[in-house]
C-alpha positions as CSV (number, residue, x, y, z in Angstrom):
1,M,-15.4,9.7,11.8
2,K,-14.0,12.7,9.1
3,V,-15.0,12.0,5.5
4,I,-12.4,13.4,2.7
5,V,-13.5,13.0,-0.5
6,C,-11.1,13.5,-3.3
7,K,-11.6,13.7,-6.8
8,D,-9.8,11.1,-7.8
9,Y,-6.3,8.8,-6.4
10,D,-3.8,11.1,-6.6
11,D,-6.1,13.6,-5.0
12,M,-6.8,10.8,-2.0
13,S,-2.8,10.6,-1.6
14,K,-2.1,14.6,-1.6
15,K,-4.6,15.2,1.3
16,A,-3.9,11.6,3.3
17,S,-0.2,12.1,3.0
18,E,-0.1,16.3,4.2
19,L,-2.4,15.3,7.3
20,V,0.6,12.3,7.9
21,I,3.6,14.8,6.9
22,S,2.3,17.2,9.7
23,N,1.5,14.6,12.9
24,M,6.0,13.4,11.6
25,I,6.6,17.0,12.3
26,E,4.5,17.6,15.5
27,K,5.9,14.4,16.7
28,P,9.3,13.3,15.4
29,Q,9.3,9.7,17.5
30,I,6.4,8.7,15.6
31,K,4.6,5.3,15.7
32,F,3.5,3.9,12.7
33,G,1.5,0.7,11.7
34,F,1.8,0.5,8.2
35,A,-0.4,-0.9,5.3
36,T,0.3,-2.6,2.3
37,G,-1.3,-3.5,-1.2
38,S,-1.7,-0.7,-3.5
39,S,-4.2,1.8,-1.8
40,P,-1.1,3.6,-0.2
41,I,1.9,3.5,-2.5
42,G,0.4,7.4,-3.5
43,L,0.9,8.2,0.2
44,Y,4.3,6.5,0.5
45,K,5.4,8.2,-2.7
46,N,4.0,11.5,-1.5
47,L,5.7,10.3,2.2
48,I,9.3,9.9,-0.1
49,A,8.7,13.0,-1.7
50,A,8.6,15.0,1.7
51,Q,11.8,13.5,2.9
52,K,14.3,13.8,0.0
53,E,12.7,18.0,0.3
54,G,13.7,17.8,4.0
55,E,10.8,18.5,5.4
56,I,10.6,15.2,7.1
57,S,12.4,12.5,8.9
58,F,12.1,8.6,9.9
59,K,15.3,9.1,11.6
60,Y,13.1,8.2,14.4
61,A,10.7,6.7,13.7
62,K,9.6,3.2,14.2
63,S,7.0,0.8,12.7
64,V,4.7,-3.1,12.6
65,N,2.9,-3.7,9.4
66,L,-0.7,-5.5,9.7
67,D,-0.4,-8.6,7.8
68,E,1.9,-11.0,5.5
69,Y,1.0,-13.4,3.1
70,V,1.7,-17.3,5.4
71,G,4.4,-19.2,3.4
72,I,5.7,-16.6,1.2
73,D,9.5,-15.5,1.3
74,K,10.5,-11.8,2.6
75,A,12.3,-11.8,-0.6
76,N,9.3,-13.2,-2.9
77,E,8.3,-9.9,-4.9
78,Q,4.8,-10.8,-4.2
79,S,6.2,-10.1,-0.2
80,Y,4.8,-7.5,1.9
81,S,7.8,-7.7,3.3
82,Y,9.6,-7.2,-0.4
83,F,6.8,-4.8,-0.6
84,M,7.4,-2.5,2.3
85,D,10.7,-2.2,1.0
86,E,10.7,-1.2,-2.9
87,N,7.8,1.6,-1.6
88,L,8.8,3.2,1.3
89,F,11.9,2.3,3.9
90,D,14.6,1.3,0.8
91,H,13.5,5.1,0.3
92,V,13.7,7.1,3.2
93,N,15.8,6.8,6.4
94,I,14.0,4.7,9.3
95,N,15.9,2.7,10.8
96,K,15.0,-1.1,10.1
97,E,15.9,-2.2,13.3
98,N,12.7,-0.2,14.3
99,T,10.4,-1.9,11.5
100,H,8.7,-5.2,12.3
101,L,6.4,-7.1,10.8
102,P,5.0,-10.3,10.4
103,Y,6.0,-13.6,8.6
104,A,4.9,-17.0,8.9
105,P,6.9,-19.5,6.7
106,E,4.0,-22.2,7.4
107,N,1.2,-22.3,8.8
108,D,1.2,-22.7,12.5
109,E,-0.4,-20.3,14.9
110,K,3.0,-19.9,17.1
111,Y,4.7,-17.6,13.9
112,A,1.1,-15.7,15.2
113,I,1.8,-15.4,18.7
114,E,4.9,-14.5,17.8
115,Y,3.4,-11.2,17.0
116,R,1.2,-10.4,19.8
117,K,4.3,-10.1,21.2
118,I,5.7,-7.7,19.3
119,L,2.9,-5.7,19.6
120,D,2.7,-5.6,22.8
121,D,5.9,-4.9,23.1
122,F,5.7,-2.0,19.9
123,G,2.9,-0.4,22.3
124,Q,0.1,2.0,21.0
125,R,0.7,3.8,17.6
126,D,0.0,7.1,16.3
127,I,-1.0,6.2,13.2
128,Q,-2.7,2.9,12.0
129,I,-2.8,3.0,7.6
130,L,-4.9,0.7,6.7
131,G,-6.9,-0.1,2.8
132,L,-10.2,-1.1,2.4
133,G,-11.5,-4.5,1.1
134,P,-13.7,-4.5,-1.8
135,N,-15.7,-6.7,0.5
136,G,-15.0,-4.5,3.6
137,H,-12.1,-6.7,5.1
138,I,-9.6,-4.8,7.3
139,A,-6.4,-5.9,7.7
140,F,-6.8,-9.5,6.4
141,N,-9.5,-9.5,8.9
142,E,-12.8,-11.0,7.0
143,P,-16.4,-11.0,6.9
144,A,-17.3,-13.5,9.2
145,D,-19.5,-14.4,11.7
146,K,-16.2,-13.8,14.6
147,L,-13.7,-12.1,14.6
148,N,-9.9,-12.2,16.5
149,R,-9.4,-10.0,18.8
150,R,-4.9,-10.8,18.0
151,A,-2.8,-11.8,15.7
152,S,-4.0,-15.4,13.7
153,I,-3.6,-16.6,11.0
154,I,-6.3,-16.6,8.4
155,K,-8.2,-18.4,5.9
156,L,-8.4,-16.1,2.9
157,T,-11.8,-15.4,0.8
158,D,-11.8,-16.7,-2.5
159,S,-12.9,-12.5,-3.2
160,T,-9.8,-11.8,-1.8
161,I,-8.4,-14.1,-3.2
162,E,-9.5,-13.0,-7.2
163,A,-8.5,-9.4,-5.5
164,N,-5.1,-10.1,-4.8
165,S,-4.6,-12.1,-8.5
166,R,-3.3,-9.2,-9.9
167,F,-0.8,-9.0,-8.3
168,F,0.4,-12.4,-9.3
169,E,0.8,-15.0,-12.6
170,N,-2.4,-16.7,-11.7
171,E,-5.0,-17.0,-8.9
172,D,-3.3,-20.2,-8.3
173,E,-0.4,-18.2,-7.0
174,V,-2.4,-16.7,-4.2
175,P,-1.4,-17.7,-1.1
176,K,-4.6,-18.9,0.5
177,Y,-3.4,-18.0,4.8
178,A,-2.6,-15.0,5.7
179,L,-1.3,-14.0,9.2
180,S,-3.3,-10.8,10.1
181,M,-3.4,-8.3,12.9
182,G,-6.8,-9.1,15.1
183,V,-9.2,-6.7,15.4
184,E,-8.1,-5.0,18.6
185,E,-5.0,-5.1,17.4
186,V,-5.8,-2.6,14.7
187,F,-7.4,0.0,16.7
188,D,-4.8,0.1,19.1
189,A,-3.6,3.6,17.7
190,K,-4.1,6.9,18.3
191,T,-5.0,7.5,14.8
192,L,-7.1,5.8,12.1
193,I,-6.5,6.7,8.2
194,V,-8.1,4.4,6.3
195,L,-7.8,5.1,1.9
196,A,-10.4,3.7,-0.6
197,S,-10.1,4.6,-3.8
198,G,-12.2,2.9,-7.2
199,K,-15.3,1.8,-8.6
200,S,-14.4,-1.2,-6.5
201,K,-14.9,-0.6,-3.2
202,H,-17.9,1.4,-3.3
203,E,-20.7,-1.0,-1.8
204,A,-17.9,-1.1,1.6
205,V,-17.7,2.6,1.5
206,K,-21.5,3.5,0.9
207,R,-22.4,0.2,3.7
208,L,-19.5,2.1,5.6
209,L,-21.1,5.5,5.7
210,N,-25.0,4.7,5.7
211,D,-25.7,1.0,6.9
212,D,-27.7,0.9,10.6
213,T,-25.9,-2.0,12.2
214,I,-22.2,-2.9,13.4
215,S,-21.3,-6.6,11.9
216,T,-18.2,-8.4,11.8
217,E,-19.6,-9.3,8.3
218,L,-18.4,-6.3,7.3
219,P,-15.7,-5.4,9.1
220,C,-15.3,-1.9,8.0
221,S,-18.2,-1.3,9.5
222,L,-16.3,-1.7,12.9
223,L,-14.7,1.5,12.0
224,N,-17.2,3.1,13.8
225,L,-16.8,2.4,17.2
226,H,-13.0,4.1,17.0
227,P,-12.9,7.6,17.9
228,N,-10.0,9.0,15.7
229,V,-10.8,7.6,12.1
230,Y,-9.9,9.8,8.6
231,L,-11.7,8.2,5.7
232,F,-10.0,9.6,2.5
233,V,-11.8,8.5,-0.4
234,D,-12.0,9.2,-4.4
235,E,-15.0,9.9,-6.1
236,E,-14.9,6.7,-7.7
237,A,-15.2,4.9,-4.7
238,Y,-17.5,7.3,-2.8
239,N,-20.1,7.9,-5.7
240,G,-19.5,4.2,-7.8
């Protein structure tokens, strides 16, 4: 794992975007795995700016996404479909037909099975962007005795619901389930770019880098098994 300690969120976003941009220049037909949440917003802003400056193009890029809440309409401002349009897709020249997001209007595993097929057809990603949950979750693979290999509908932990409540009017409005890639699918990328900023991520970062064990109770610890991981972390998340 390559650890890049950055001064703050903006510096983290800039350094991560430089790695993504270099990969896009080298391979215009790049395959992405995108993440949502607050962590990658700065990265996406930098990619939008780089395209406007003519440095990169999304014309031949393709993408899949990590996860989506169950039972939330795509037009809802808190849906991850809306998030991707608002923070990236509507501002770059990516072909929307080449973007794929999970969707589960109800709690039914058939939607997870459908997304598994999309991921199989899509093939290996060149880059997967990942955030890091305060409890160490990756995508919505929460700490547990065992984790799913493939895309599944997952019951969110209380801590994740609480952490995500800042995006909603109140905690009761936060969906309790999500459709998420499984660990095998998250790892099906040549390069993983992990973003962690803020004091709330310090404990997970500390354990990721220092624990001698790998455990499903700390899903991010599995990142140590991937051969090409870049962890971009700001000083607050690194030092606490």
